[in-house]
Amino acid sequence: MSIPTELIGSIPRPSDLLSALTAHARGRLSDAELAKHQEQAAAETLARLAELGSPVLVDGEQAKPSFATYPVAGLVSLSPDGVVIPFADGHTRQLPCITEGPFRYQVHAETYLREAQRLTDLPVKQAVIAPSALSLLYPATPIEGYSREEFLRDLADEAEADIRGCLDAGAHVVQLDFTEGRLSLKLDPSGGVLDDFIALNNTVLDRFSDAERARIGVHTCPGGDQDSTHSLDVDYAELLPKLFQLRAGNFYLQLASEADPDRVLSIVAEHLPAGTRVFVGVTDPIDPRVETPEEVRDRVLAAARHLPVEQLGTCDDCGFSPFADDASTSRDLAFAKIAARIQGTAMAAEALGA
C-alpha cells in the first residue's frame, strides 16, 4: 500500500481474558494460567488483523495491564497515591509513585514483541510508553537518598533500553505513547511542563542514529478511556509546534475526533519536519458508529490537500482499550473500524494515484 496505515496499539480484550484477569486479581488463577489466556488472545488478535489485510500487525496489548504502567508491573516499591488523571465524564485514573530508588523497568516491551513475532511472520509494530509519562512516577516529596535528577537519569537509561530492545528484535516501528503531551497543557497552560516532557524525550531519542529514528514514532491524543478523553478541550495549536520538535521519524496524530480537522492539518503542514511521516487519525475509537470506507477515503483526501502524499499515513485516533479493564468498546466494533481504515486508505491511495 503506497499510503501506509497502522494501528496505535491496544485492542479490547476478549471476554475470557477479562474473566481471567478478574480471577487472577482475586487469587483464583495462577500467573501461568493467566499467561495462557493472554497468549491465546494475542494469537487471535494477530490472526484477525492479518485476515483484514493489515500490512503491519500489533498484539493488541493483550498482556499489558495498561499502555502506561507495564514497566512497573510487579514492582513492590510503589505507592498507589500518584498523579490523578481526570477524564471529561468524571472518572479518573491514578498513577502509582515510586518509594525508593534506583528505578528499573520490571518488564520491557521487547518481551511482548518477541512473543508476537513467534505467532506471525508479518511485520509487527511495538508501542512503548514515553519516558515523559513515567517521569510522573516520582513523588512530589523527594525520596531520601534518591533525587529526582538521579531518577530521571535512570529513567532515560531504562527508556533507551526499552526502545533499543524492540528495534534490535526487529520491530517494524517502535511507537512512543505521548498522550500526556496535550494533558500537560491543561495542567500547566504556561507550557513549562510540556517543555520538560519534550526535553526528556529528546534526551532519549538523541541516543539513536538517524536510521534508527526513522523506525521510531510518537503518538499523541487527548486520551481515550471508557469512551472519554482527558484533554480534548485543549487547543491542538498549543501542542503541535512543540510536538514536532521531538526527534522522531514518524508522528501518529488523533484527528478524526477533532471539530475542525482542516485547521489542525494546516498547522501540521506548517510545522511537520522534512523527511518525517505523519499518520493522521481517520477512525475514532470512542465513537460507537463504524466509519465507512468512503468516509475514511475522504478524510485521507482532505489530509492530502495539506500534506505531501509521500509524508502521509493513516491510523486510528487512539488505542481501543489502553487500560486492560476498559470494555467500553467491543472487540468486534474495533475490528470493524480497523477494516474500514484499511479499505478507505487503499481507496484514497487509488484516487490519488499514489
mmCIF file of C-alpha atoms in Angstrom:
data_model
loop_
_atom_site.group_PDB
_atom_site.id
_atom_site.type_symbol
_atom_site.label_atom_id
_atom_site.label_comp_id
_atom_site.label_asym_id
_atom_site.label_seq_id
_atom_site.Cartn_x
_atom_site.Cartn_y
_atom_site.Cartn_z
ATOM 1 C CA MET A 1 0.000 0.000 0.000
ATOM 2 C CA SER A 2 1.505 3.309 -1.085
ATOM 3 C CA ILE A 3 -0.123 5.168 1.826
ATOM 4 C CA PRO A 4 0.901 3.222 4.938
ATOM 5 C CA THR A 5 -1.693 2.500 7.591
ATOM 6 C CA GLU A 6 -1.060 1.309 11.144
ATOM 7 C CA LEU A 7 -2.820 0.651 14.416
ATOM 8 C CA ILE A 8 -1.920 2.609 17.519
ATOM 9 C CA GLY A 9 -1.724 -0.372 19.835
ATOM 10 C CA SER A 10 -4.492 -1.701 22.036
ATOM 11 C CA ILE A 11 -7.465 -3.870 21.073
ATOM 12 C CA PRO A 12 -10.276 -4.702 23.537
ATOM 13 C CA ARG A 13 -9.572 -7.961 25.347
ATOM 14 C CA PRO A 14 -11.879 -10.929 24.681
ATOM 15 C CA SER A 15 -14.377 -11.833 27.404
ATOM 16 C CA ASP A 16 -12.495 -14.934 28.524
ATOM 17 C CA LEU A 17 -9.332 -12.886 29.067
ATOM 18 C CA LEU A 18 -11.256 -10.258 31.018
ATOM 19 C CA SER A 19 -12.658 -13.044 33.226
ATOM 20 C CA ALA A 20 -9.172 -14.471 33.657
ATOM 21 C CA LEU A 21 -7.816 -11.072 34.693
ATOM 22 C CA THR A 22 -10.533 -10.783 37.340
ATOM 23 C CA ALA A 23 -9.860 -14.302 38.631
ATOM 24 C CA HIS A 24 -6.114 -13.625 38.736
ATOM 25 C CA ALA A 25 -6.616 -10.389 40.674
ATOM 26 C CA ARG A 26 -8.686 -12.321 43.229
ATOM 27 C CA GLY A 27 -6.028 -15.009 43.593
ATOM 28 C CA ARG A 28 -8.064 -17.707 41.866
ATOM 29 C CA LEU A 29 -5.866 -18.035 38.777
ATOM 30 C CA SER A 30 -2.121 -18.579 38.621
ATOM 31 C CA ASP A 31 0.337 -16.443 36.690
ATOM 32 C CA ALA A 32 0.938 -19.327 34.284
ATOM 33 C CA GLU A 33 -2.771 -19.815 33.621
ATOM 34 C CA LEU A 34 -3.254 -16.092 33.007
ATOM 35 C CA ALA A 35 -0.317 -16.114 30.591
ATOM 36 C CA LYS A 36 -2.035 -18.845 28.560
ATOM 37 C CA HIS A 37 -5.160 -16.709 28.209
ATOM 38 C CA GLN A 38 -3.053 -13.719 27.184
ATOM 39 C CA GLU A 39 -1.162 -15.730 24.574
ATOM 40 C CA GLN A 40 -4.412 -17.059 23.096
ATOM 41 C CA ALA A 41 -5.838 -13.532 22.914
ATOM 42 C CA ALA A 42 -2.687 -12.196 21.247
ATOM 43 C CA ALA A 43 -2.683 -15.022 18.701
ATOM 44 C CA GLU A 44 -6.330 -14.417 17.854
ATOM 45 C CA THR A 45 -5.710 -10.667 17.564
ATOM 46 C CA LEU A 46 -2.797 -11.137 15.196
ATOM 47 C CA ALA A 47 -4.760 -13.615 13.086
ATOM 48 C CA ARG A 48 -7.793 -11.331 12.749
ATOM 49 C CA LEU A 49 -5.650 -8.360 11.763
ATOM 50 C CA ALA A 50 -3.895 -10.468 9.128
ATOM 51 C CA GLU A 51 -7.270 -11.589 7.766
ATOM 52 C CA LEU A 52 -8.303 -7.941 7.413
ATOM 53 C CA GLY A 53 -5.217 -7.275 5.324
ATOM 54 C CA SER A 54 -3.452 -5.083 7.866
ATOM 55 C CA PRO A 55 0.062 -4.529 6.441
ATOM 56 C CA VAL A 56 1.514 -4.128 9.945
ATOM 57 C CA LEU A 57 0.294 -6.063 12.983
ATOM 58 C CA VAL A 58 0.170 -5.456 16.730
ATOM 59 C CA ASP A 59 -0.602 -7.886 19.535
ATOM 60 C CA GLY A 60 -3.351 -5.585 20.811
ATOM 61 C CA GLU A 61 -1.554 -5.177 24.162
ATOM 62 C CA GLN A 62 -3.376 -8.277 25.372
ATOM 63 C CA ALA A 63 -0.765 -8.958 28.053
ATOM 64 C CA LYS A 64 -0.218 -5.360 29.191
ATOM 65 C CA PRO A 65 -2.010 -4.132 32.334
ATOM 66 C CA SER A 66 -2.107 -0.749 30.611
ATOM 67 C CA PHE A 67 -0.206 1.109 27.919
ATOM 68 C CA ALA A 68 1.416 3.260 30.624
ATOM 69 C CA THR A 69 2.221 1.012 33.568
ATOM 70 C CA TYR A 70 3.639 -2.179 32.059
ATOM 71 C CA PRO A 71 7.250 -1.242 33.046
ATOM 72 C CA VAL A 72 6.358 -1.243 36.751
ATOM 73 C CA ALA A 73 4.130 -4.338 36.774
ATOM 74 C CA GLY A 74 5.302 -6.352 39.765
ATOM 75 C CA LEU A 75 7.414 -3.569 41.285
ATOM 76 C CA VAL A 76 6.983 -3.714 45.057
ATOM 77 C CA SER A 77 8.384 -0.271 45.879
ATOM 78 C CA LEU A 78 5.264 1.576 44.717
ATOM 79 C CA SER A 79 2.682 3.708 46.455
ATOM 80 C CA PRO A 80 -0.816 3.937 44.905
ATOM 81 C CA ASP A 81 -1.240 7.653 45.578
ATOM 82 C CA GLY A 82 0.390 9.138 42.486
ATOM 83 C CA VAL A 83 -0.814 11.632 39.883
ATOM 84 C CA VAL A 84 -4.576 11.624 39.280
ATOM 85 C CA ILE A 85 -5.759 11.990 35.671
ATOM 86 C CA PRO A 86 -9.346 13.288 35.416
ATOM 87 C CA PHE A 87 -11.478 12.491 32.372
ATOM 88 C CA ALA A 88 -14.296 14.554 30.922
ATOM 89 C CA ASP A 89 -17.014 12.141 32.051
ATOM 90 C CA GLY A 90 -15.894 12.404 35.673
ATOM 91 C CA HIS A 91 -13.944 9.175 36.081
ATOM 92 C CA THR A 92 -10.242 9.229 36.928
ATOM 93 C CA ARG A 93 -7.139 7.126 36.558
ATOM 94 C CA GLN A 94 -4.388 7.312 39.161
ATOM 95 C CA LEU A 95 -0.758 6.511 38.553
ATOM 96 C CA PRO A 96 1.386 4.955 41.273
ATOM 97 C CA CYS A 97 4.568 6.601 42.507
ATOM 98 C CA ILE A 98 7.883 5.064 43.422
ATOM 99 C CA THR A 99 9.020 4.990 47.043
ATOM 100 C CA GLU A 100 12.718 4.210 46.588
ATOM 101 C CA GLY A 101 15.474 4.000 44.001
ATOM 102 C CA PRO A 102 17.170 3.109 41.815
ATOM 103 C CA PHE A 103 14.392 2.964 39.227
ATOM 104 C CA ARG A 104 14.412 -0.088 36.968
ATOM 105 C CA TYR A 105 11.833 -1.430 34.495
ATOM 106 C CA GLN A 106 10.374 -4.729 35.650
ATOM 107 C CA VAL A 107 9.087 -5.542 32.154
ATOM 108 C CA HIS A 108 10.480 -4.405 28.817
ATOM 109 C CA ALA A 109 8.267 -4.162 25.749
ATOM 110 C CA GLU A 110 10.636 -6.434 23.854
ATOM 111 C CA THR A 111 9.066 -9.389 25.698
ATOM 112 C CA TYR A 112 5.647 -8.623 24.161
ATOM 113 C CA LEU A 113 7.189 -8.090 20.737
ATOM 114 C CA ARG A 114 9.104 -11.356 20.671
ATOM 115 C CA GLU A 115 6.019 -13.291 21.730
ATOM 116 C CA ALA A 116 4.015 -11.687 18.910
ATOM 117 C CA GLN A 117 6.766 -12.397 16.385
ATOM 118 C CA ARG A 118 6.637 -16.043 17.422
ATOM 119 C CA LEU A 119 2.980 -16.109 16.379
ATOM 120 C CA THR A 120 3.243 -14.404 12.956
ATOM 121 C CA ASP A 121 5.609 -13.871 10.059
ATOM 122 C CA LEU A 122 4.164 -10.438 9.220
ATOM 123 C CA PRO A 123 5.732 -7.123 10.350
ATOM 124 C CA VAL A 124 4.935 -6.255 13.971
ATOM 125 C CA LYS A 125 4.825 -2.790 15.486
ATOM 126 C CA GLN A 126 5.554 -2.261 19.191
ATOM 127 C CA ALA A 127 4.232 0.568 21.346
ATOM 128 C CA VAL A 128 6.231 1.722 24.380
ATOM 129 C CA ILE A 129 5.424 4.319 26.988
ATOM 130 C CA ALA A 130 7.256 7.621 26.606
ATOM 131 C CA PRO A 131 9.737 8.457 29.377
ATOM 132 C CA SER A 132 7.862 11.729 29.951
ATOM 133 C CA ALA A 133 4.842 9.765 31.179
ATOM 134 C CA LEU A 134 6.928 7.694 33.548
ATOM 135 C CA SER A 135 8.551 10.852 34.910
ATOM 136 C CA LEU A 136 5.234 11.353 36.720
ATOM 137 C CA LEU A 137 6.066 8.341 38.910
ATOM 138 C CA TYR A 138 8.447 10.404 41.047
ATOM 139 C CA PRO A 139 6.566 11.746 44.091
ATOM 140 C CA ALA A 140 6.074 15.418 44.940
ATOM 141 C CA THR A 141 8.014 14.912 48.181
ATOM 142 C CA PRO A 142 11.613 13.973 47.311
ATOM 143 C CA ILE A 143 12.786 10.461 48.161
ATOM 144 C CA GLU A 144 15.549 10.490 50.746
ATOM 145 C CA GLY A 145 18.814 9.411 49.154
ATOM 146 C CA TYR A 146 17.358 9.352 45.635
ATOM 147 C CA SER A 147 16.860 12.708 43.994
ATOM 148 C CA ARG A 148 14.584 13.478 41.087
ATOM 149 C CA GLU A 149 17.654 14.168 38.959
ATOM 150 C CA GLU A 150 19.001 10.671 39.702
ATOM 151 C CA PHE A 151 15.601 9.211 38.901
ATOM 152 C CA LEU A 152 15.447 10.995 35.533
ATOM 153 C CA ARG A 153 18.909 9.706 34.604
ATOM 154 C CA ASP A 154 17.867 6.154 35.471
ATOM 155 C CA LEU A 155 14.590 6.629 33.613
ATOM 156 C CA ALA A 156 16.358 7.806 30.455
ATOM 157 C CA ASP A 157 18.624 4.754 30.538
ATOM 158 C CA GLU A 158 15.679 2.404 31.015
ATOM 159 C CA ALA A 159 13.598 4.077 28.291
ATOM 160 C CA GLU A 160 16.504 3.810 25.855
ATOM 161 C CA ALA A 161 16.844 0.107 26.666
ATOM 162 C CA ASP A 162 13.099 -0.375 26.155
ATOM 163 C CA ILE A 163 13.194 1.174 22.684
ATOM 164 C CA ARG A 164 16.514 -0.332 21.640
ATOM 165 C CA GLY A 165 15.455 -3.807 22.667
ATOM 166 C CA CYS A 166 12.451 -3.590 20.351
ATOM 167 C CA LEU A 167 14.495 -2.192 17.458
ATOM 168 C CA ASP A 168 17.117 -4.902 17.865
ATOM 169 C CA ALA A 169 14.373 -7.537 17.964
ATOM 170 C CA GLY A 170 13.182 -6.399 14.542
ATOM 171 C CA ALA A 171 10.133 -4.266 15.307
ATOM 172 C CA HIS A 172 8.686 -2.716 12.165
ATOM 173 C CA VAL A 173 8.458 0.529 14.139
ATOM 174 C CA VAL A 174 8.590 1.486 17.812
ATOM 175 C CA GLN A 175 5.934 3.981 18.866
ATOM 176 C CA LEU A 176 6.266 6.192 21.947
ATOM 177 C CA ASP A 177 2.875 6.828 23.526
ATOM 178 C CA PHE A 178 2.799 10.524 24.464
ATOM 179 C CA THR A 179 -0.826 11.109 25.489
ATOM 180 C CA GLU A 180 0.394 13.251 28.393
ATOM 181 C CA GLY A 181 1.589 15.935 25.968
ATOM 182 C CA ARG A 182 -1.781 17.568 25.423
ATOM 183 C CA LEU A 183 -2.805 16.901 29.027
ATOM 184 C CA SER A 184 0.257 18.794 30.291
ATOM 185 C CA LEU A 185 -1.118 21.996 28.768
ATOM 186 C CA LYS A 186 -4.304 21.551 30.757
ATOM 187 C CA LEU A 187 -2.342 21.095 33.971
ATOM 188 C CA ASP A 188 0.157 23.852 33.144
ATOM 189 C CA PRO A 189 -1.066 26.302 30.473
ATOM 190 C CA SER A 190 2.305 28.097 30.556
ATOM 191 C CA GLY A 191 3.804 25.150 28.664
ATOM 192 C CA GLY A 192 6.646 24.646 31.115
ATOM 193 C CA VAL A 193 5.729 21.037 31.857
ATOM 194 C CA LEU A 194 5.375 20.302 28.144
ATOM 195 C CA ASP A 195 8.834 21.793 27.532
ATOM 196 C CA ASP A 196 10.242 19.494 30.221
ATOM 197 C CA PHE A 197 8.495 16.498 28.633
ATOM 198 C CA ILE A 198 9.882 17.331 25.186
ATOM 199 C CA ALA A 199 13.390 17.788 26.565
ATOM 200 C CA LEU A 200 13.311 14.480 28.440
ATOM 201 C CA ASN A 201 12.016 12.546 25.452
ATOM 202 C CA ASN A 202 14.648 14.116 23.198
ATOM 203 C CA THR A 203 17.350 13.182 25.699
ATOM 204 C CA VAL A 204 16.410 9.587 24.953
ATOM 205 C CA LEU A 205 15.760 9.989 21.214
ATOM 206 C CA ASP A 206 19.142 11.654 20.717
ATOM 207 C CA ARG A 207 20.791 8.371 21.707
ATOM 208 C CA PHE A 208 19.635 6.798 18.441
ATOM 209 C CA SER A 209 21.009 7.169 14.929
ATOM 210 C CA ASP A 210 19.087 8.778 12.087
ATOM 211 C CA ALA A 211 18.382 5.322 10.653
ATOM 212 C CA GLU A 212 17.040 4.138 13.991
ATOM 213 C CA ARG A 213 14.887 7.243 14.472
ATOM 214 C CA ALA A 214 13.315 6.531 11.072
ATOM 215 C CA ARG A 215 11.806 3.470 12.796
ATOM 216 C CA ILE A 216 10.673 5.404 15.862
ATOM 217 C CA GLY A 217 7.379 7.273 16.085
ATOM 218 C CA VAL A 218 5.431 9.346 18.595
ATOM 219 C CA HIS A 219 1.694 9.042 19.186
ATOM 220 C CA THR A 220 -0.359 11.840 20.702
ATOM 221 C CA CYS A 221 -4.051 12.041 21.538
ATOM 222 C CA PRO A 222 -6.311 13.636 24.171
ATOM 223 C CA GLY A 223 -6.675 10.326 25.981
ATOM 224 C CA GLY A 224 -9.176 7.588 25.308
ATOM 225 C CA ASP A 225 -10.568 5.594 28.220
ATOM 226 C CA GLN A 226 -14.093 4.366 28.916
ATOM 227 C CA ASP A 227 -15.355 6.404 25.962
ATOM 228 C CA SER A 228 -13.995 9.647 27.398
ATOM 229 C CA THR A 229 -10.981 11.920 26.968
ATOM 230 C CA HIS A 230 -8.850 13.955 29.358
ATOM 231 C CA SER A 231 -7.733 16.894 27.195
ATOM 232 C CA LEU A 232 -9.798 17.221 24.014
ATOM 233 C CA ASP A 233 -10.665 20.756 25.141
ATOM 234 C CA VAL A 234 -7.008 21.812 24.866
ATOM 235 C CA ASP A 235 -6.267 23.608 21.594
ATOM 236 C CA TYR A 236 -4.113 21.403 19.371
ATOM 237 C CA ALA A 237 -2.363 24.557 18.160
ATOM 238 C CA GLU A 238 -0.701 24.816 21.574
ATOM 239 C CA LEU A 239 0.773 21.318 21.299
ATOM 240 C CA LEU A 240 1.674 20.654 17.675
ATOM 241 C CA PRO A 241 4.567 23.121 17.142
ATOM 242 C CA LYS A 242 6.354 21.677 20.166
ATOM 243 C CA LEU A 243 5.383 18.090 19.370
ATOM 244 C CA PHE A 244 7.253 18.307 16.081
ATOM 245 C CA GLN A 245 10.395 19.277 17.981
ATOM 246 C CA LEU A 246 10.629 15.627 19.016
ATOM 247 C CA ARG A 247 13.383 13.984 17.027
ATOM 248 C CA ALA A 248 11.404 11.037 15.682
ATOM 249 C CA GLY A 249 10.759 9.837 12.156
ATOM 250 C CA ASN A 250 7.008 9.293 12.464
ATOM 251 C CA PHE A 251 4.110 11.013 14.189
ATOM 252 C CA TYR A 252 0.691 9.482 14.899
ATOM 253 C CA LEU A 253 -1.975 12.144 15.421
ATOM 254 C CA GLN A 254 -5.529 11.860 16.662
ATOM 255 C CA LEU A 255 -7.603 13.744 14.109
ATOM 256 C CA ALA A 256 -10.935 12.033 13.370
ATOM 257 C CA SER A 257 -12.484 13.352 16.601
ATOM 258 C CA GLU A 258 -11.315 16.943 16.044
ATOM 259 C CA ALA A 259 -14.032 19.539 15.461
ATOM 260 C CA ASP A 260 -12.000 21.347 12.784
ATOM 261 C CA PRO A 261 -9.562 18.878 11.185
ATOM 262 C CA ASP A 262 -8.680 21.242 8.312
ATOM 263 C CA ARG A 263 -7.373 23.800 10.804
ATOM 264 C CA VAL A 264 -5.293 21.131 12.517
ATOM 265 C CA LEU A 265 -3.933 19.895 9.184
ATOM 266 C CA SER A 266 -2.863 23.410 8.238
ATOM 267 C CA ILE A 267 -0.875 23.619 11.488
ATOM 268 C CA VAL A 268 0.663 20.212 10.816
ATOM 269 C CA ALA A 269 1.660 21.303 7.317
ATOM 270 C CA GLU A 270 3.367 24.393 8.720
ATOM 271 C CA HIS A 271 5.433 22.553 11.332
ATOM 272 C CA LEU A 272 5.981 18.992 10.078
ATOM 273 C CA PRO A 273 9.743 18.439 9.692
ATOM 274 C CA ALA A 274 11.105 17.387 6.322
ATOM 275 C CA GLY A 275 11.772 13.678 5.991
ATOM 276 C CA THR A 276 9.188 12.641 8.578
ATOM 277 C CA ARG A 277 5.815 10.981 8.094
ATOM 278 C CA VAL A 278 2.561 11.879 9.825
ATOM 279 C CA PHE A 279 -0.123 9.243 10.326
ATOM 280 C CA VAL A 280 -3.469 11.015 10.657
ATOM 281 C CA GLY A 281 -6.312 9.513 12.643
ATOM 282 C CA VAL A 282 -9.189 8.537 10.350
ATOM 283 C CA THR A 283 -11.298 6.474 12.771
ATOM 284 C CA ASP A 284 -12.475 7.456 16.240
ATOM 285 C CA PRO A 285 -12.346 4.579 18.778
ATOM 286 C CA ILE A 286 -14.685 6.456 21.134
ATOM 287 C CA ASP A 287 -17.442 6.928 18.541
ATOM 288 C CA PRO A 288 -19.705 3.824 18.579
ATOM 289 C CA ARG A 289 -20.570 4.331 14.920
ATOM 290 C CA VAL A 290 -18.372 2.468 12.442
ATOM 291 C CA GLU A 291 -16.936 4.770 9.812
ATOM 292 C CA THR A 292 -17.478 3.706 6.208
ATOM 293 C CA PRO A 293 -14.502 3.135 3.906
ATOM 294 C CA GLU A 294 -15.757 6.103 1.887
ATOM 295 C CA GLU A 295 -15.600 8.369 4.950
ATOM 296 C CA VAL A 296 -12.072 7.209 5.628
ATOM 297 C CA ARG A 297 -11.136 7.818 1.986
ATOM 298 C CA ASP A 298 -12.481 11.352 2.159
ATOM 299 C CA ARG A 299 -10.554 12.072 5.360
ATOM 300 C CA VAL A 300 -7.346 10.904 3.713
ATOM 301 C CA LEU A 301 -8.028 13.017 0.642
ATOM 302 C CA ALA A 302 -8.648 16.019 2.891
ATOM 303 C CA ALA A 303 -5.285 15.438 4.558
ATOM 304 C CA ALA A 304 -3.605 15.141 1.157
ATOM 305 C CA ARG A 305 -4.774 18.637 0.316
ATOM 306 C CA HIS A 306 -2.476 19.883 3.087
ATOM 307 C CA LEU A 307 0.343 17.326 3.204
ATOM 308 C CA PRO A 308 2.581 15.656 0.596
ATOM 309 C CA VAL A 309 1.363 12.115 -0.048
ATOM 310 C CA GLU A 310 4.892 10.784 0.496
ATOM 311 C CA GLN A 311 4.728 12.099 4.082
ATOM 312 C CA LEU A 312 1.220 10.809 4.773
ATOM 313 C CA GLY A 313 -0.088 7.726 6.547
ATOM 314 C CA THR A 314 -3.258 6.772 8.412
ATOM 315 C CA CYS A 315 -4.055 5.376 11.834
ATOM 316 C CA ASP A 316 -6.832 5.171 14.381
ATOM 317 C CA ASP A 317 -7.090 8.147 16.712
ATOM 318 C CA CYS A 318 -6.037 6.120 19.731
ATOM 319 C CA GLY A 319 -5.821 2.607 21.050
ATOM 320 C CA PHE A 320 -9.188 0.934 21.505
ATOM 321 C CA SER A 321 -8.565 -0.209 25.084
ATOM 322 C CA PRO A 322 -5.414 1.360 26.590
ATOM 323 C CA PHE A 323 -6.288 0.007 30.034
ATOM 324 C CA ALA A 324 -6.937 -3.719 30.334
ATOM 325 C CA ASP A 325 -10.211 -3.260 32.240
ATOM 326 C CA ASP A 326 -11.727 -0.869 29.682
ATOM 327 C CA ALA A 327 -14.567 -2.774 27.991
ATOM 328 C CA SER A 328 -16.448 0.304 26.736
ATOM 329 C CA THR A 329 -15.673 -0.622 23.118
ATOM 330 C CA SER A 330 -16.447 -4.122 21.892
ATOM 331 C CA ARG A 331 -13.803 -6.219 20.206
ATOM 332 C CA ASP A 332 -15.920 -6.666 17.067
ATOM 333 C CA LEU A 333 -16.501 -2.903 16.809
ATOM 334 C CA ALA A 334 -12.759 -2.275 16.971
ATOM 335 C CA PHE A 335 -12.049 -4.729 14.170
ATOM 336 C CA ALA A 336 -14.855 -3.216 12.054
ATOM 337 C CA LYS A 337 -13.279 0.221 12.383
ATOM 338 C CA ILE A 338 -9.854 -1.182 11.547
ATOM 339 C CA ALA A 339 -11.287 -2.824 8.419
ATOM 340 C CA ALA A 340 -12.799 0.500 7.340
ATOM 341 C CA ARG A 341 -9.447 2.247 7.863
ATOM 342 C CA ILE A 342 -7.568 -0.294 5.759
ATOM 343 C CA GLN A 343 -10.140 -0.271 2.947
ATOM 344 C CA GLY A 344 -10.600 3.507 2.961
ATOM 345 C CA THR A 345 -6.846 4.154 2.912
ATOM 346 C CA ALA A 346 -6.482 1.881 -0.116
ATOM 347 C CA MET A 347 -9.335 3.728 -1.834
ATOM 348 C CA ALA A 348 -7.652 7.065 -1.161
ATOM 349 C CA ALA A 349 -4.316 5.811 -2.479
ATOM 350 C CA GLU A 350 -6.016 4.729 -5.711
ATOM 351 C CA ALA A 351 -7.815 8.072 -6.035
ATOM 352 C CA LEU A 352 -4.518 9.912 -5.556
ATOM 353 C CA GLY A 353 -2.685 7.684 -7.989
ATOM 354 C CA ALA A 354 -0.140 7.110 -5.272
#
